[in-house]
Amino acid sequence: MRSVRLPGGETVAALGMGTWHIGDRGATRSEEIATLREGLDLGLTLIDTAEMYGEGAAEELVGEAIAGRRDEAFIVSKVYPHNASRRGVVAACERSLERLGTDRIDLYLLHWRGSVPFAETIAGFEALQAAGKIRHFGVSNLDIGDMREWWTHAPGRAVATNQILYNLGRRGPEWDLLPWLAERSIPVMAYSPIEQARLVRHAGLAAFARTQGMTPAQAALAWLLAQDGVIAIPKTGNRARLKENAGAAALDLDAAQMAELDRLFPPPEGAIPLEML
Ligand code: NAP
């Protein structure tokens, strides 16, 4: 499995697994757990979840999937902005730990910016780190202006990632946010990397993938993985699609393939505000 280096030196799998909407339906629960466990087998050891997903149901399902295998997984979870006060973030994290059935979250993110000042959230993250309840902290959905503000808080500079909407069809961050993060060696975690399956149905991408002997989802993921410092977290609750997605990690897109993808999905020609799903 390819890996990405976090600030501080630890490496994580560049291809992980998302969990939004996992655990929503009882009928698919056992397949979803089996999928996450197979993902660990295949080296997709980074699992992304959040207290928001199913109001805790996704974290509970992740907890079941990693039972007995905690040390194999790198768990990412997120705090709601309305819980992100100095004390609120600690309480929210403790609830997440309980649902996940673990004593630590590897990377804990502010889900998006709310009304709580960054300094408070950062103080809460520091307290959690000191207590060993989180190993790293980071942010999500912060555009460049918010990132610059976060960076003015010295302890916030330990930020381990910015998890953002980034895929072939959403290349806006390439204009300014990605270079800003790269200058500071902060990895990007690309969410909705196949645009919630809409990229799979993109006629141009489908035709490209067919001629290149890959699937559209694999092409979309391989394009992200070709970039330094980018982690992709596709979600699937299905083992066949998991294997398909995992196959993207073995693909090395060459310059001609990257150029064709640039033609199909042109890079930005100016600043575009960060989008959110
Ligand atoms: P995504 O991963 O781009 O797409 C997931 C959808 O695509 C699901 O409907 C899945 O269905 C389907 N799918 C997966 N692999 C496929 C394949 N090979 N072929 C066809 N369909 C496939 O979208 P996402 O779930 O929005 O994003 C991924 C993760 O990022 C989330 O689960 C969550 O962990 C995180 N996220 C974070 C934020 C944030 O604000 N920080 C926002 C959105 C998402 P099946 O399950 O049926 O395969």
Coordinates of C-alpha atoms and ligand atoms in Angstrom, one line a residue:
M1 CA 0.0 0.0 0.0
R2 CA 1.3 3.5 -0.8
S3 CA 1.7 5.7 2.2
V4 CA 1.6 9.4 3.1
R5 CA 3.8 11.0 5.7
L6 CA 2.1 13.0 8.4
P7 CA 4.0 16.0 9.8
G8 CA 6.1 14.4 12.6
G9 CA 7.1 11.4 10.5
E10 CA 4.4 8.8 11.0
T11 CA 3.1 7.3 7.7
V12 CA -0.5 6.3 7.0
A13 CA -2.1 4.4 4.1
A14 CA -2.7 6.7 1.1
L15 CA -5.9 4.7 0.4
G16 CA -8.3 4.4 3.3
M17 CA -12.0 3.8 3.8
G18 CA -14.9 6.3 4.4
T19 CA -17.9 5.4 6.5
W20 CA -20.6 8.0 5.8
H21 CA -23.9 6.2 5.6
I22 CA -22.4 3.0 6.8
G23 CA -24.6 1.4 9.5
D24 CA -27.7 3.3 8.2
R25 CA -29.5 0.1 7.3
G26 CA -29.6 -3.0 9.4
A27 CA -29.9 -5.3 6.4
T28 CA -26.5 -4.4 5.1
R29 CA -24.7 -4.2 8.5
S30 CA -22.9 -7.6 8.3
E31 CA -21.6 -7.0 4.8
E32 CA -20.4 -3.5 5.8
I33 CA -18.5 -4.9 8.8
A34 CA -17.0 -7.6 6.6
T35 CA -16.0 -5.0 4.0
L36 CA -14.1 -2.9 6.6
R37 CA -12.4 -6.0 7.9
E38 CA -11.4 -7.0 4.4
G39 CA -10.2 -3.5 3.8
L40 CA -7.8 -4.0 6.8
D41 CA -6.6 -7.2 5.1
L42 CA -5.9 -5.3 1.9
G43 CA -3.9 -2.6 3.6
L44 CA -6.6 0.1 3.6
T45 CA -5.9 0.6 7.2
L46 CA -7.0 4.2 7.6
I47 CA -10.7 4.3 8.5
D48 CA -12.5 7.7 8.4
T49 CA -15.6 8.2 10.5
A50 CA -17.4 11.0 12.5
E51 CA -19.7 11.5 15.4
M52 CA -22.1 12.9 12.8
Y53 CA -22.4 9.8 10.7
G54 CA -25.7 8.1 11.8
E55 CA -25.4 10.1 15.0
G56 CA -22.8 7.6 16.3
A57 CA -24.0 4.5 14.4
A58 CA -21.1 4.6 12.0
E59 CA -18.6 4.8 14.9
E60 CA -20.3 1.9 16.6
L61 CA -20.0 -0.2 13.4
V62 CA -16.4 0.7 13.0
G63 CA -15.9 -0.4 16.6
E64 CA -17.3 -3.8 15.7
A65 CA -15.2 -4.0 12.6
I66 CA -11.9 -3.3 14.4
A67 CA -12.7 -5.4 17.5
G68 CA -9.6 -7.5 18.1
R69 CA -7.7 -5.7 15.4
R70 CA -7.4 -2.2 16.9
D71 CA -3.6 -1.9 16.3
E72 CA -4.0 -2.6 12.6
A73 CA -6.2 0.4 12.1
F74 CA -5.6 4.1 11.9
I75 CA -8.9 5.6 13.1
V76 CA -9.9 9.1 12.0
S77 CA -13.0 10.7 13.6
K78 CA -14.5 14.2 13.7
V79 CA -16.1 16.5 16.2
Y80 CA -19.2 18.5 15.3
P81 CA -18.4 22.3 15.3
H82 CA -21.1 22.8 17.9
N83 CA -19.2 20.4 20.2
A84 CA -15.8 21.9 19.5
S85 CA -15.4 24.1 22.6
R86 CA -12.5 23.5 25.0
R87 CA -14.6 21.2 27.2
G88 CA -17.1 20.1 24.5
V89 CA -14.5 18.6 22.4
V90 CA -13.2 16.5 25.2
A91 CA -16.7 15.2 26.1
A92 CA -17.4 14.5 22.4
C93 CA -14.2 12.6 22.0
E94 CA -15.0 10.5 25.1
R95 CA -18.4 9.6 23.6
S96 CA -16.7 8.6 20.3
L97 CA -14.1 6.5 22.1
E98 CA -16.9 4.6 23.9
R99 CA -18.7 3.9 20.6
L100 CA -15.5 2.9 18.9
G101 CA -14.6 0.6 21.7
T102 CA -11.1 2.0 21.9
D103 CA -8.9 4.1 24.2
R104 CA -7.6 6.4 21.5
I105 CA -8.4 8.0 18.2
D106 CA -5.4 8.3 15.9
L107 CA -6.5 11.5 14.2
Y108 CA -9.3 13.7 15.4
L109 CA -10.7 16.5 13.2
L110 CA -12.8 19.5 13.5
H111 CA -15.5 18.6 11.0
W112 CA -16.1 22.1 9.7
R113 CA -15.8 25.6 11.0
G114 CA -18.6 26.7 13.4
S115 CA -18.9 29.6 15.8
V116 CA -16.4 28.3 18.4
P117 CA -13.1 30.2 18.2
F118 CA -10.3 28.0 16.8
A119 CA -8.2 28.7 20.0
E120 CA -10.7 26.9 22.1
T121 CA -10.9 23.8 19.8
I122 CA -7.1 23.7 19.7
A123 CA -6.9 23.9 23.5
G124 CA -9.4 20.9 23.7
F125 CA -7.3 19.0 21.1
E126 CA -4.1 19.6 23.2
A127 CA -5.8 18.4 26.3
L128 CA -7.0 15.2 24.6
Q129 CA -3.5 14.6 23.2
A130 CA -1.9 15.1 26.7
A131 CA -4.4 12.6 28.0
G132 CA -3.5 10.1 25.3
K133 CA -7.0 10.0 23.9
I134 CA -6.1 11.3 20.5
R135 CA -2.7 10.9 18.8
H136 CA -3.0 13.7 16.2
F137 CA -5.5 16.4 15.4
G138 CA -6.5 18.1 12.2
V139 CA -9.3 20.0 10.4
S140 CA -11.8 19.5 7.7
N141 CA -13.5 21.8 5.2
L142 CA -11.2 24.7 5.9
D143 CA -10.5 26.9 2.9
I144 CA -7.3 28.9 2.6
G145 CA -8.5 31.9 4.6
D146 CA -9.6 29.7 7.5
M147 CA -6.3 27.7 7.3
R148 CA -4.3 30.9 7.5
E149 CA -6.3 31.9 10.6
W150 CA -5.8 28.4 12.2
W151 CA -2.1 28.8 11.5
T152 CA -1.9 32.0 13.5
H153 CA -2.4 29.8 16.6
A154 CA 1.0 28.3 17.3
P155 CA -0.2 25.0 18.8
G156 CA -2.5 24.6 15.8
R157 CA 0.5 24.2 13.6
A158 CA 0.6 20.6 14.6
V159 CA -2.4 20.1 12.3
A160 CA -2.0 16.7 10.6
T161 CA -4.4 17.1 7.7
N162 CA -7.1 19.1 6.1
Q163 CA -9.9 16.8 4.9
I164 CA -11.6 18.4 1.9
L165 CA -13.8 17.7 -1.0
Y166 CA -11.3 17.0 -3.8
N167 CA -11.7 14.8 -6.8
L168 CA -11.4 14.9 -10.6
G169 CA -14.5 17.0 -10.9
R170 CA -13.6 19.3 -8.0
R171 CA -10.2 20.6 -8.7
G172 CA -10.6 24.1 -7.2
P173 CA -8.3 23.4 -4.2
E174 CA -5.4 23.1 -6.7
W175 CA -5.4 26.8 -7.2
D176 CA -4.3 28.0 -3.8
L177 CA -5.2 25.6 -0.9
L178 CA -3.2 22.6 -2.0
P179 CA 0.0 24.6 -2.6
W180 CA -0.4 26.3 0.8
L181 CA -0.8 22.9 2.5
A182 CA 2.1 21.4 0.5
E183 CA 4.4 24.2 1.5
R184 CA 3.8 23.2 5.1
S185 CA 4.0 19.5 4.4
I186 CA 0.3 19.1 5.6
P187 CA -1.3 16.1 3.8
V188 CA -4.7 16.5 2.2
M189 CA -7.4 13.9 2.8
A190 CA -9.6 13.8 -0.3
Y191 CA -13.2 13.0 0.6
S192 CA -15.9 11.9 -1.8
P193 CA -13.0 10.9 -4.1
I194 CA -15.4 9.3 -6.6
E195 CA -18.0 12.1 -6.1
Q196 CA -20.4 9.8 -4.3
A197 CA -20.4 7.5 -7.4
R198 CA -21.3 10.3 -9.8
L199 CA -17.8 10.0 -11.4
V200 CA -18.4 6.4 -12.1
R201 CA -21.2 7.5 -14.5
H202 CA -19.2 10.2 -16.2
A203 CA -19.1 9.2 -19.9
G204 CA -15.7 10.7 -20.6
L205 CA -14.1 9.0 -17.6
A206 CA -15.8 5.7 -18.4
A207 CA -14.4 5.8 -21.9
F208 CA -10.9 6.7 -20.7
A209 CA -11.0 3.9 -18.1
R210 CA -12.2 1.3 -20.7
T211 CA -9.3 2.1 -23.0
Q212 CA -6.8 2.0 -20.2
G213 CA -8.0 -1.4 -18.7
M214 CA -9.3 0.1 -15.4
T215 CA -12.7 1.0 -14.0
P216 CA -13.8 4.6 -13.7
A217 CA -13.6 4.4 -9.9
Q218 CA -10.0 3.1 -10.2
A219 CA -9.1 5.9 -12.5
A220 CA -10.5 8.5 -10.2
L221 CA -8.7 7.1 -7.2
A222 CA -5.4 6.4 -9.1
W223 CA -5.4 10.1 -10.2
L224 CA -5.6 11.2 -6.5
L225 CA -3.0 8.7 -5.4
A226 CA -0.6 9.9 -8.1
Q227 CA -0.2 13.1 -6.2
D228 CA 2.2 13.5 -3.3
G229 CA 0.6 14.0 0.1
V230 CA -2.9 13.1 -0.9
I231 CA -4.9 10.4 1.0
A232 CA -8.2 9.2 -0.6
I233 CA -11.0 7.7 1.5
P234 CA -13.6 6.1 -0.8
K235 CA -16.6 4.6 1.0
T236 CA -18.1 1.3 0.1
G237 CA -20.1 -1.2 2.0
N238 CA -19.6 -3.9 -0.6
R239 CA -16.7 -6.3 -0.7
A240 CA -16.5 -6.5 -4.5
R241 CA -16.4 -2.7 -4.9
L242 CA -13.8 -2.6 -2.1
K243 CA -11.5 -4.9 -4.0
E244 CA -12.1 -2.8 -7.1
N245 CA -11.2 0.4 -5.3
A246 CA -8.2 -1.3 -3.6
G247 CA -6.9 -2.1 -7.1
A248 CA -6.3 1.6 -7.7
A249 CA -3.4 1.5 -5.4
A250 CA -1.5 -0.7 -7.8
L251 CA -2.0 1.6 -10.8
D252 CA 0.6 4.1 -11.8
L253 CA -0.8 6.7 -14.2
D254 CA 1.8 7.8 -16.7
A255 CA 2.2 11.4 -18.1
A256 CA 0.0 10.7 -21.1
Q257 CA -2.8 9.3 -18.9
M258 CA -2.6 12.3 -16.5
A259 CA -2.7 14.7 -19.5
E260 CA -5.8 13.0 -20.8
L261 CA -7.5 13.4 -17.4
D262 CA -6.5 17.1 -17.4
R263 CA -8.2 17.4 -20.8
L264 CA -11.4 15.7 -19.5
F265 CA -11.3 17.5 -16.1
P266 CA -9.4 20.8 -16.6
P267 CA -7.5 22.3 -13.6
P268 CA -8.8 25.6 -12.2
E269 CA -7.9 28.8 -14.0
G270 CA -8.6 31.0 -10.9
A271 CA -9.6 30.9 -7.3
I272 CA -12.7 28.8 -6.5
P273 CA -14.1 28.8 -3.0
L274 CA -13.8 25.4 -1.3
E275 CA -16.9 23.3 -1.9
M276 CA -18.5 21.0 0.7
L277 CA -20.8 17.9 0.4
Ligands
NAP1 P1 -17.5 8.5 -2.2 O1 -16.5 7.7 -1.4 O2 -16.9 9.4 -3.3 O3 -18.6 7.6 -2.9 C1 -19.3 6.7 -2.1 C2 -20.4 6.1 -2.9 O4 -19.9 5.4 -4.1 C3 -21.3 5.1 -2.2 O5 -22.6 5.2 -2.7 C4 -20.7 3.7 -2.7 O6 -21.7 2.8 -2.7 C5 -20.3 4.1 -4.1 N1 -19.1 3.3 -4.6 C6 -18.0 3.1 -3.9 N2 -17.1 2.4 -4.6 C7 -17.7 2.2 -5.8 C8 -17.3 1.6 -7.1 N3 -16.1 1.1 -7.2 N4 -18.1 1.6 -8.1 C9 -19.4 2.2 -8.0 N5 -19.8 2.8 -6.9 C10 -19.0 2.8 -5.8 O7 -18.3 9.5 -1.3 P2 -18.4 9.8 0.2 O8 -18.9 8.6 1.0 O9 -19.2 11.1 0.3 O10 -16.9 10.2 0.7 C11 -16.0 9.2 1.2 C12 -15.9 9.4 2.7 O11 -15.3 10.7 3.0 C13 -17.2 9.4 3.5 O12 -17.7 8.1 3.6 C14 -16.7 10.1 4.7 O13 -16.0 9.1 5.5 C15 -15.8 11.2 4.2 N6 -16.5 12.5 4.0 C16 -16.2 13.5 4.8 C17 -16.8 14.7 4.6 C18 -16.4 15.9 5.5 O14 -17.2 16.9 5.5 N7 -15.3 15.9 6.1 C19 -17.9 14.9 3.7 C20 -18.2 13.8 2.9 C21 -17.5 12.6 3.0 P3 -21.5 1.3 -2.0 O15 -21.3 1.6 -0.6 O16 -22.9 0.7 -2.3 O17 -20.4 0.7 -2.8

